[in-house]
XYZ file of C-alpha atoms in Angstrom:
668
model
C 105.688 127.937 112.185
C 106.688 127.088 115.754
C 106.313 130.653 116.934
C 104.010 133.236 118.346
C 101.776 135.250 115.994
C 103.742 137.763 114.030
C 107.106 136.025 114.438
C 109.251 136.917 111.440
C 112.152 134.529 111.940
C 113.482 133.071 108.711
C 115.099 129.735 107.955
C 118.866 129.717 107.939
C 120.723 128.201 105.027
C 121.912 124.738 105.989
C 125.384 125.301 104.562
C 125.365 121.797 103.133
C 127.418 121.587 99.911
C 125.711 120.273 96.851
C 126.737 119.710 93.304
C 123.700 121.243 91.617
C 120.974 123.819 92.145
C 118.335 121.434 93.475
C 115.379 123.489 92.325
C 116.777 125.296 89.341
C 114.440 123.775 86.766
C 111.016 124.346 88.302
C 108.029 126.345 87.196
C 108.937 129.358 89.286
C 112.700 129.104 88.868
C 112.799 131.696 86.090
C 110.275 133.701 88.083
C 112.623 133.622 91.050
C 115.450 134.894 88.878
C 113.245 137.646 87.487
C 112.303 138.636 91.020
C 115.927 138.761 92.081
C 116.891 140.868 89.057
C 114.095 143.308 89.827
C 115.209 143.426 93.432
C 118.806 144.042 92.363
C 119.911 140.965 94.233
C 121.183 138.710 91.468
C 124.783 139.101 90.409
C 127.705 137.159 89.046
C 128.046 135.176 92.246
C 124.495 133.861 91.945
C 125.063 132.897 88.343
C 128.159 131.002 89.287
C 126.152 129.084 91.878
C 124.064 127.599 89.119
C 120.854 129.636 89.389
C 120.950 130.746 85.793
C 120.159 127.431 84.139
C 118.417 126.662 80.905
C 114.760 127.512 80.430
C 112.737 125.406 82.864
C 110.896 122.435 81.443
C 107.580 123.971 82.449
C 108.368 127.460 81.144
C 107.784 129.094 77.823
C 108.652 132.407 76.256
C 105.203 132.467 74.678
C 102.120 134.445 75.662
C 101.257 135.284 79.225
C 99.144 132.901 81.243
C 96.220 133.980 83.367
C 97.504 132.902 86.777
C 95.026 134.063 89.407
C 92.712 135.618 86.901
C 95.076 138.439 85.879
C 96.900 139.290 82.687
C 100.407 140.575 82.101
C 99.701 143.887 83.828
C 98.906 141.953 86.999
C 102.216 140.109 86.882
C 105.111 142.520 87.460
C 107.384 139.690 88.566
C 107.354 137.794 85.287
C 105.496 134.784 86.617
C 103.161 134.215 83.666
C 105.463 132.265 81.376
C 104.301 128.739 82.212
C 102.757 126.572 79.530
C 99.257 125.630 80.748
C 99.006 122.046 81.908
C 96.269 119.895 80.366
C 92.928 120.704 81.906
C 90.536 118.258 83.470
C 93.046 115.507 84.268
C 91.844 115.204 87.878
C 89.633 112.109 88.024
C 89.585 110.232 91.343
C 87.184 107.325 91.757
C 84.428 108.551 94.114
C 83.050 105.053 94.756
C 86.330 103.356 95.662
C 86.346 102.473 99.394
C 90.080 103.253 99.391
C 90.885 106.934 98.916
C 93.477 109.442 100.091
C 93.399 112.960 101.476
C 96.816 114.619 101.119
C 97.911 117.237 103.650
C 100.626 119.823 103.046
C 101.802 121.838 106.084
C 103.766 125.083 106.347
C 105.618 125.954 103.130
C 106.700 129.440 104.234
C 110.422 128.900 103.764
C 109.892 128.224 100.066
C 108.304 131.664 99.574
C 110.331 134.070 101.695
C 111.106 137.482 100.127
C 114.034 136.836 97.762
C 114.344 133.220 98.900
C 111.926 131.589 96.454
C 112.362 127.801 96.239
C 109.094 126.293 94.939
C 110.380 123.117 93.321
C 109.671 120.821 96.307
C 106.053 121.971 96.312
C 105.857 121.506 92.547
C 107.012 117.908 92.962
C 104.382 117.271 95.619
C 101.682 118.635 93.340
C 102.943 116.520 90.445
C 102.642 113.499 92.704
C 99.058 114.409 93.570
C 98.168 114.951 89.930
C 99.892 111.910 88.419
C 97.733 108.781 88.827
C 99.948 106.884 86.390
C 102.963 107.461 88.588
C 101.056 106.246 91.639
C 99.297 103.317 89.953
C 99.003 100.358 92.259
C 100.334 102.333 95.214
C 98.513 103.266 98.408
C 97.757 106.785 97.139
C 96.358 105.824 93.756
C 92.998 107.485 94.530
C 93.713 110.976 95.893
C 90.457 112.886 96.334
C 91.594 116.108 98.040
C 94.659 118.152 98.994
C 94.588 120.385 102.074
C 97.208 123.059 102.740
C 97.496 123.939 106.440
C 98.594 127.571 106.167
C 101.739 129.666 106.266
C 101.923 129.439 102.510
C 104.425 132.298 102.599
C 106.770 133.682 105.227
C 105.845 137.356 105.183
C 102.484 137.604 103.443
C 103.966 139.739 100.681
C 102.329 140.115 97.297
C 105.539 139.097 95.547
C 105.691 135.892 97.616
C 102.148 135.003 96.581
C 103.013 135.846 92.990
C 105.473 132.946 93.094
C 103.232 130.617 95.089
C 100.204 131.142 92.884
C 102.019 129.790 89.835
C 102.592 126.484 91.634
C 98.947 126.256 92.676
C 98.057 126.870 89.032
C 99.161 123.274 88.488
C 96.196 122.160 90.584
C 93.830 124.622 88.935
C 94.698 123.608 85.404
C 94.221 119.937 86.226
C 90.880 120.638 87.897
C 92.042 119.291 91.260
C 90.109 119.611 94.504
C 92.098 121.455 97.151
C 91.803 123.881 100.025
C 94.128 126.587 101.322
C 93.952 128.519 104.586
C 95.814 131.440 106.103
C 98.455 130.998 108.793
C 100.048 133.592 111.040
C 102.791 134.253 108.481
C 100.172 134.923 105.816
C 97.992 137.322 107.822
C 97.519 138.940 111.216
C 94.474 139.522 113.371
C 91.181 137.660 112.909
C 89.258 136.776 109.784
C 87.700 140.261 109.867
C 91.007 141.845 108.836
C 89.821 142.825 105.362
C 91.817 142.689 102.148
C 95.282 141.110 102.121
C 97.598 139.670 99.470
C 96.591 136.231 100.776
C 92.905 136.929 100.144
C 93.690 138.408 96.752
C 95.406 135.122 95.845
C 93.370 132.424 97.599
C 90.010 134.054 98.159
C 86.538 132.815 97.163
C 87.005 133.757 93.505
C 89.705 131.101 93.193
C 88.180 128.583 95.580
C 84.826 128.440 93.812
C 86.551 127.232 90.648
C 87.793 124.088 92.407
C 85.800 120.832 92.407
C 83.842 120.308 95.568
C 83.768 123.963 96.577
C 80.773 124.462 98.848
C 80.863 127.975 100.309
C 82.971 130.677 101.909
C 82.375 132.891 104.906
C 81.394 136.477 104.041
C 84.898 137.702 104.864
C 86.367 135.143 102.428
C 88.906 133.633 104.828
C 87.015 130.423 105.659
C 85.982 127.842 103.093
C 83.909 124.660 103.085
C 84.639 121.887 100.607
C 82.756 118.648 99.928
C 84.419 115.656 98.292
C 83.225 112.110 97.665
C 85.167 109.051 98.793
C 83.994 105.503 99.267
C 80.591 106.398 97.857
C 79.799 108.949 100.562
C 80.220 112.701 100.854
C 82.677 114.269 103.311
C 83.125 117.910 104.297
C 86.483 119.563 104.853
C 86.668 123.016 106.423
C 89.650 125.263 105.661
C 89.527 127.697 108.579
C 91.438 130.892 109.142
C 94.344 131.300 111.540
C 92.052 133.108 113.989
C 88.273 132.804 113.838
C 86.266 135.824 114.864
C 82.834 135.564 116.447
C 81.439 135.743 112.926
C 83.830 132.987 111.830
C 82.676 130.649 114.585
C 79.055 131.350 113.684
C 79.678 130.610 110.013
C 81.550 127.352 110.695
C 78.866 126.087 113.069
C 76.164 127.041 110.600
C 77.730 125.312 107.599
C 78.046 122.097 109.613
C 74.453 122.406 110.821
C 73.274 122.935 107.256
C 74.917 119.635 106.242
C 73.908 117.456 109.189
C 74.834 114.063 107.726
C 78.353 114.808 106.485
C 81.464 113.692 108.405
C 83.709 116.728 108.839
C 87.488 117.206 108.794
C 88.636 120.527 110.250
C 91.876 121.979 108.899
C 93.378 125.140 110.340
C 96.799 126.447 111.224
C 96.757 125.987 114.996
C 94.865 123.639 117.316
C 97.328 121.359 119.095
C 101.040 121.260 119.780
C 103.107 118.216 120.728
C 106.030 117.294 122.941
C 109.082 115.369 121.739
C 107.285 112.060 122.289
C 104.435 113.081 119.993
C 101.828 113.567 122.732
C 99.705 116.512 121.619
C 97.590 118.931 123.643
C 95.362 121.888 122.868
C 96.970 125.309 122.623
C 95.168 128.285 124.155
C 93.551 129.058 120.804
C 92.986 125.354 120.187
C 90.958 125.279 123.396
C 88.799 128.069 121.979
C 88.233 126.018 118.811
C 87.436 122.934 120.867
C 84.925 124.772 123.019
C 83.402 126.899 120.282
C 83.280 124.478 117.362
C 84.639 120.977 117.740
C 83.337 119.398 120.933
C 79.632 120.005 120.276
C 79.702 119.055 116.584
C 79.774 115.269 116.561
C 80.321 115.348 112.793
C 83.914 116.519 113.349
C 86.005 113.369 113.728
C 89.440 114.616 112.625
C 91.341 117.907 112.899
C 94.624 118.727 111.177
C 96.933 121.639 111.850
C 100.487 122.819 111.308
C 102.218 125.834 112.944
C 104.079 124.019 115.718
C 106.587 121.216 115.608
C 107.306 118.405 116.326
C 104.373 116.451 114.860
C 102.077 114.508 117.151
C 98.494 113.595 117.914
C 95.912 113.122 120.622
C 92.373 111.803 120.953
C 89.690 113.701 122.864
C 86.098 112.785 123.671
C 83.468 115.175 122.353
C 80.160 116.022 123.986
C 78.563 112.954 122.405
C 81.222 110.723 123.962
C 82.864 109.984 120.630
C 86.538 110.179 119.709
C 87.975 113.150 117.869
C 91.461 112.681 116.422
C 93.599 115.842 116.591
C 96.844 115.809 114.592
C 99.680 118.278 114.133
C 101.939 117.892 111.110
C 104.708 120.355 110.286
C 108.209 119.845 108.858
C 109.516 123.350 108.168
C 112.192 122.797 110.812
C 113.716 120.020 108.722
C 116.101 120.103 105.773
C 115.192 122.408 102.880
C 112.312 123.995 104.740
C 110.491 120.682 104.902
C 111.317 119.641 101.325
C 107.665 119.886 100.296
C 106.826 117.078 102.721
C 103.263 115.807 102.469
C 101.216 113.517 104.644
C 98.831 110.981 103.123
C 95.672 110.031 104.991
C 94.753 106.760 103.301
C 91.157 105.868 104.114
C 90.113 102.239 103.769
C 86.414 101.910 104.531
C 86.485 98.140 104.108
C 89.117 97.722 106.818
C 87.884 100.563 108.982
C 91.353 102.092 108.947
C 93.104 105.322 108.079
C 96.780 104.700 107.328
C 99.065 107.741 107.588
C 102.378 108.142 105.771
C 104.753 111.127 105.515
C 107.237 111.640 102.669
C 108.733 114.081 100.177
C 107.865 113.429 96.507
C 110.611 115.856 95.515
C 113.281 113.872 97.328
C 111.873 110.704 95.791
C 112.487 112.260 92.398
C 116.040 113.207 93.382
C 116.735 109.700 94.656
C 115.408 108.169 91.441
C 117.771 110.412 89.469
C 120.633 109.710 91.902
C 120.815 113.436 92.695
C 119.907 113.427 96.384
C 122.591 114.719 98.726
C 123.224 113.193 102.131
C 120.755 115.409 104.000
C 118.017 115.000 101.413
C 118.352 111.222 101.401
C 117.524 111.147 105.109
C 114.220 112.946 104.456
C 112.847 110.629 101.767
C 110.217 109.169 104.087
C 109.554 109.682 107.792
C 108.688 106.505 109.655
C 108.615 107.458 113.321
C 105.504 106.651 115.351
C 104.203 110.195 114.854
C 104.737 110.233 111.080
C 103.806 106.703 110.019
C 100.874 105.112 111.828
C 97.285 103.920 111.510
C 93.964 104.846 113.070
C 91.245 102.263 113.480
C 87.805 103.817 112.994
C 84.512 101.949 112.769
C 83.048 104.538 110.428
C 79.462 103.295 110.623
C 79.568 103.317 114.410
C 81.449 106.619 114.689
C 79.009 108.374 112.346
C 75.867 106.650 113.655
C 74.856 109.686 115.711
C 74.365 111.897 112.650
C 74.378 109.544 109.644
C 73.162 106.132 110.802
C 73.349 103.352 108.244
C 69.747 102.213 107.819
C 69.286 98.585 108.727
C 68.433 96.391 105.793
C 64.796 95.464 105.958
C 63.670 91.881 106.239
C 62.811 90.273 102.900
C 59.836 87.970 102.479
C 60.458 84.287 101.949
C 58.996 84.343 98.442
C 61.817 86.607 97.258
C 64.373 84.005 98.321
C 62.814 81.165 96.335
C 65.017 81.261 93.264
C 64.434 78.704 90.520
C 65.871 75.419 91.723
C 65.423 76.125 95.461
C 64.899 72.753 97.174
C 64.643 73.859 100.815
C 64.583 77.151 102.673
C 64.392 77.414 106.455
C 64.039 80.636 108.440
C 63.095 81.306 112.030
C 61.024 84.505 112.111
C 57.705 82.752 112.709
C 58.516 81.157 116.046
C 58.383 82.134 119.696
C 59.461 85.296 121.453
C 63.167 86.121 121.477
C 64.844 84.349 124.364
C 62.154 81.713 124.784
C 62.807 77.993 124.353
C 61.899 76.123 121.190
C 59.100 73.760 122.209
C 59.506 70.018 121.748
C 56.646 69.817 119.241
C 57.894 72.694 117.075
C 57.892 72.207 113.321
C 59.974 74.582 111.169
C 58.245 74.762 107.810
C 60.176 74.503 104.581
C 59.371 77.810 102.848
C 59.439 76.164 99.403
C 56.321 74.154 100.268
C 58.067 70.963 99.146
C 57.673 69.315 102.541
C 61.276 69.447 103.766
C 60.138 70.485 107.233
C 62.332 70.374 110.352
C 61.457 68.815 113.713
C 63.172 68.995 117.080
C 65.498 66.291 118.413
C 67.661 66.239 121.566
C 70.626 64.252 122.782
C 69.907 62.098 125.887
C 70.195 64.050 129.125
C 69.961 67.476 127.452
C 69.018 70.184 129.981
C 66.424 72.902 129.437
C 67.173 76.031 127.412
C 69.338 74.145 124.924
C 67.629 75.707 121.894
C 66.006 79.135 121.882
C 64.645 81.772 119.539
C 66.528 85.016 118.933
C 66.019 88.263 117.045
C 69.775 88.496 116.473
C 70.657 88.205 112.813
C 73.215 88.945 110.130
C 72.660 92.511 108.803
C 72.084 91.111 105.288
C 69.976 88.156 106.349
C 66.498 87.964 104.762
C 64.763 86.968 108.027
C 65.573 88.968 111.133
C 65.642 85.979 113.456
C 67.650 82.880 114.275
C 68.110 79.956 116.638
C 70.604 79.812 119.506
C 72.069 76.333 119.947
C 73.584 75.604 123.369
C 75.071 72.259 122.424
C 78.378 70.530 122.942
C 80.291 67.278 122.680
C 82.506 65.484 125.153
C 79.936 64.643 126.588
C 77.271 65.264 123.978
C 74.388 67.510 124.961
C 71.939 69.782 123.190
C 68.980 70.026 120.855
C 69.029 70.172 117.077
C 66.636 69.930 114.118
C 66.305 67.355 111.388
C 64.203 66.932 108.275
C 61.130 64.753 108.582
C 61.510 61.123 107.469
C 59.613 61.584 104.198
C 61.295 64.837 103.170
C 62.080 64.745 99.421
C 65.502 66.309 99.996
C 66.614 63.272 102.013
C 67.143 61.320 98.807
C 68.474 64.175 96.668
C 71.830 63.431 94.998
C 72.434 66.897 93.435
C 73.944 65.327 90.327
C 73.723 68.573 88.338
C 75.135 70.902 90.993
C 74.087 72.641 94.175
C 74.396 75.656 96.472
C 74.234 75.277 100.264
C 73.977 78.546 102.250
C 73.757 79.453 105.936
C 74.177 82.436 108.248
C 75.870 81.771 111.593
C 77.656 83.329 114.551
C 80.087 81.740 117.004
C 79.785 83.002 120.602
C 82.607 84.255 122.802
C 82.474 81.148 125.033
C 83.260 78.785 122.164
C 85.694 76.118 123.320
C 87.607 74.091 120.754
C 87.717 70.961 122.889
C 84.048 71.037 123.769
C 82.565 72.599 120.616
C 85.049 71.893 117.823
C 84.020 69.800 114.836
C 80.337 70.479 115.383
C 78.186 70.757 112.298
C 75.842 73.535 111.313
C 74.470 71.192 108.676
C 75.063 67.486 108.133
C 73.477 64.425 106.609
C 72.671 61.240 108.519
C 74.342 58.053 107.368
C 78.032 57.204 107.466
C 80.630 56.711 104.771
C 80.859 53.028 105.741
C 77.124 52.578 105.238
C 77.478 54.169 101.802
C 80.255 51.739 100.861
C 82.894 54.441 100.617
C 86.256 52.900 101.433
C 88.851 54.863 99.454
C 92.071 56.296 100.947
C 90.314 59.505 102.021
C 87.273 57.758 103.505
C 86.516 57.479 107.215
C 83.895 54.807 107.762
C 82.274 56.353 110.854
C 81.906 59.969 109.651
C 78.768 61.407 108.021
C 78.471 61.515 104.248
C 77.999 65.318 104.366
C 79.047 67.903 106.934
C 79.375 71.670 107.011
C 81.321 71.986 110.257
C 83.528 74.273 112.303
C 86.933 72.989 113.362
C 88.280 73.428 116.878
C 90.046 76.613 115.675
C 86.867 77.908 113.959
C 87.618 77.088 110.341
C 84.743 76.088 108.110
C 85.050 72.596 106.683
C 82.893 71.200 103.887
C 83.478 67.439 103.970
C 81.357 65.352 101.586
C 81.339 62.112 99.619
C 80.580 62.818 95.942
C 78.889 60.285 93.700
C 81.984 59.890 91.509
C 84.543 59.422 94.319
C 85.222 56.550 96.699
C 86.417 58.920 99.388
C 85.796 62.374 100.820
C 86.524 65.747 99.272
C 87.083 68.723 101.547
C 87.038 72.528 101.278
C 88.239 74.866 104.024
C 87.907 78.506 105.016
C 90.360 80.734 106.831
C 90.041 81.157 110.614
C 86.884 83.015 111.573
C 86.288 85.352 114.502
C 83.860 84.918 117.358
C 80.940 87.260 118.048
C 80.667 88.109 114.360
C 77.980 87.110 111.889
C 79.112 85.163 108.821
C 77.539 83.894 105.635
C 78.820 80.670 104.103
C 77.993 79.231 100.706
C 79.233 76.043 99.046
C 78.708 75.958 95.286
C 79.118 73.050 92.888
C 78.568 73.501 89.163
C 78.297 69.762 88.497
C 82.083 69.319 88.519
C 83.965 71.665 90.882
C 83.050 72.714 94.428
C 83.906 76.122 95.896
C 83.422 77.484 99.403
C 82.589 81.179 99.862
C 82.626 83.260 103.057
C 80.677 86.529 102.970
C 80.450 86.147 99.212
C 84.232 85.816 98.820
C 85.782 82.694 97.345
C 88.178 80.916 99.686
C 91.587 79.625 98.631
C 91.484 76.085 100.009
C 89.001 74.670 97.529
C 89.583 71.261 95.895
C 90.347 71.096 92.190
C 89.289 67.470 91.713
C 86.037 66.762 89.916
C 83.201 66.162 92.369
C 79.837 65.149 90.918
C 76.781 65.219 93.156
C 76.427 64.081 96.777
C 75.972 60.588 98.128
C 72.528 59.999 99.653
C 71.177 57.178 101.819
C 67.622 58.502 102.056
C 68.253 59.673 105.607
C 67.551 63.117 107.162
C 69.545 66.340 107.029
C 70.506 67.599 110.493
C 70.618 71.298 111.370
C 72.995 71.732 114.306
C 73.579 68.012 114.796
C 76.497 65.691 113.923
C 76.554 61.910 114.007
C 79.503 59.558 114.396
C 78.947 55.918 113.483
C 75.237 56.660 113.174
C 74.784 58.174 116.648
C 74.621 61.854 117.631
C 77.897 62.838 119.284
C 78.101 66.639 118.831
C 75.566 69.500 118.839
C 76.339 72.971 117.508
C 77.197 75.829 119.876
C 76.229 79.196 118.388
C 73.517 80.940 116.402
C 72.199 79.860 113.017
C 70.108 82.069 110.769
C 68.500 81.414 107.391
C 69.522 78.217 105.593
C 68.853 77.613 101.906
C 69.638 74.654 99.640
C 69.438 75.083 95.869
C 69.788 72.322 93.282
C 72.056 74.354 91.007
C 75.113 76.566 91.162
C 74.387 80.152 92.159
C 76.635 83.139 91.644
C 77.647 85.307 94.622
C 75.236 87.935 93.357
C 72.421 85.444 93.958
C 73.422 84.485 97.500
C 71.070 85.401 100.339
C 73.449 88.094 101.596
C 73.741 89.797 98.193
C-alpha cells in the first residue's frame, strides 16, 4: 500500500451502481457470508444486495477440505467447503525459450476484516492455471507466480482464512508460486516470530510447491528455483523488512547458487512519480547496498507497496544493469481487480515483454457483465504498464554464468558422405597478417579442389588478411578478411586451381553450398553491393543460355549480397534456358551469418542460420551449368572479367554433392 508501515487505512467503496454482485459466485463467497454471519454483520439488507446467491460453482456441502494442513477444527470460519481441484495439472514447458513469470501485487483490499472479495484473485489464478484458455497467447507457458505482499489488510487470522482457500487453487494444481509479507501482513523485521501470515504461508506450505529451494530460519524469506528456456532461475521472496540475519541468509543463498540469474521480489524497494520514473526508497537503499548492488546475479527486482507503477535501471558494482520495477494497482477500481503483470521472457529475441491486465474483468467482458468502471480496467497500456526490456541474456549473465564457447571441430568431422570441397582458414598466417601471394588453401577433402590467390589489377596491400574472428558455431575458428570493392574494382580473392575436379561438376543429383560470413560496418551499397562470396567463372552467354531470364554477361553461378545486403543465389540450371534466383531477407552488418543453398535434384531452397527463407523458387531446377572453369571465393566476373571483389569476412565453405538437412549443416 502507498503508506508508511502500520498504516491501517482501508479502501472506500466506489459507490458505483451495478446490477449484480460481481464476486458472489467465487470459492470464498460462501465463506465470506459465513464470516459475516459469525460477526453478526449480515442482515436483510445484505441479502437484498445479492450476497446470498446460490451455492458457488466451486463449493460443496460435502466433507471438509484440508486447506493449509488443518481439518474442520482449524476452520472456524467455514472455509473448507471447496471441492478439491484436480491435482498435478501444472505443467509448463521448461525448455521453451518463451516463458512467463506472473506477478500479483497488493491484494489487501480483497481481504479486509468483513470486506472479503476474493473473486478477482480467483480469476487471476484460474488464468495462471488454465493453459487451454491461454493456448497460442503470449502467456501460454507460465512457469511461476510471485505475490508481492500485503496479501491482507490487517494481518488477521480470519483474513488469511479466506485468502488461503484461494491459494489452495495453486496448491491443488501443483503450481510454482511465492508469497511474501508486506507491511499490512506483519510489523517489525523478519525476526518478529509467529504471526497469522507465517502460520498460513510459512515454510511448511512453501516446501510443498514445485521449485521450492529453502527458507530462512525465521521462515519469512524463501528461495525458489524454476526452469525456463532450458536454464534454471532463482526467485527470492523476501520479507517486508530484512533483519541482519535476513540479509545474511539472502546473500548466502545467492552465493551457494553462483550460476543462477536471480529475481528479487519484496514489498518495498522503489517508488515512482506520476511519469513512472522510479527511485529507491530509504529501505530500498538498504536493500541495494546490502544485497543487490554487489550480487551481479540479481538482474531484476519487483515490488509493490507504493503507487503509481514505474521503473528505473541502476548499475551494479560489476557495471551491469539492474531493472527495478514497482507494480501496484490497489488504488484502482475494485481494489485493483486482481490485476496481474506478465513478464514474458523470450530468450531467442533477447526481450522481456511486460503486460498488465485483469483476468477477472476479461471474464466479465466476455459475459457482457462488466460495468463502466470495470471495462476501463481490462488492460493497462500506459508506458509504465505495457512495455519491453531488451536484455542480451548471455552477455548480462556472462560474469557469473558464461556460455562456453563452442570448441573448434576437426576437418574430418565435417566431411560428410558426398562432400566435394571443404575450405577452412585455420592453418594460415597470424591473425591480422596478409595472405601471401603464393598461398594455397588446401581442399580438406583431399580431392584436389585447392584455392590459390588472385588479385584485381592495381590492388593495394592488405587486401586479404587472416583473422581469428569466426561464427560461434563455425567448425574452424578462423576466417579471411576481404577488403575488396567495385566501381572501380580492387581487391584479392581466391579461385580453384585449373585442374580442380569440382570445376566440371554439374550437380545433377542435388547439392548443398554452405558458407559463414560477416558484413562490416563500413559496407557501402554502391561500392560493395552485388559482390559474390562464391561464384563460378564463365558467363551465361558462353553457356548458350538465352532465355527471357538470362543475362549474357553475368556468371553462371553466384552467391552474392545485394546493395541492401540481401543474399541472392542466382544460377543457371541444366534444365532451364535462363536463371533461377532465391533471396534472403535483409541482413545486418557486424553479425555473423551462415547461409546454405540446398537442391534435392528438383527444388532449390536458401537457408539463413538454418532457417528456410520465404523467397525460394518453386520451379524445377536440375543441376548447375558448368563450363569447366574455376570457382571464385570472394570474386565476381562480368563478361568474363573480374569487376567486383567481396568486402567482409568469410569463414568455412563447404560444397556437398547432395541435399543436406539443416541438422547436417556446419552450424548445427
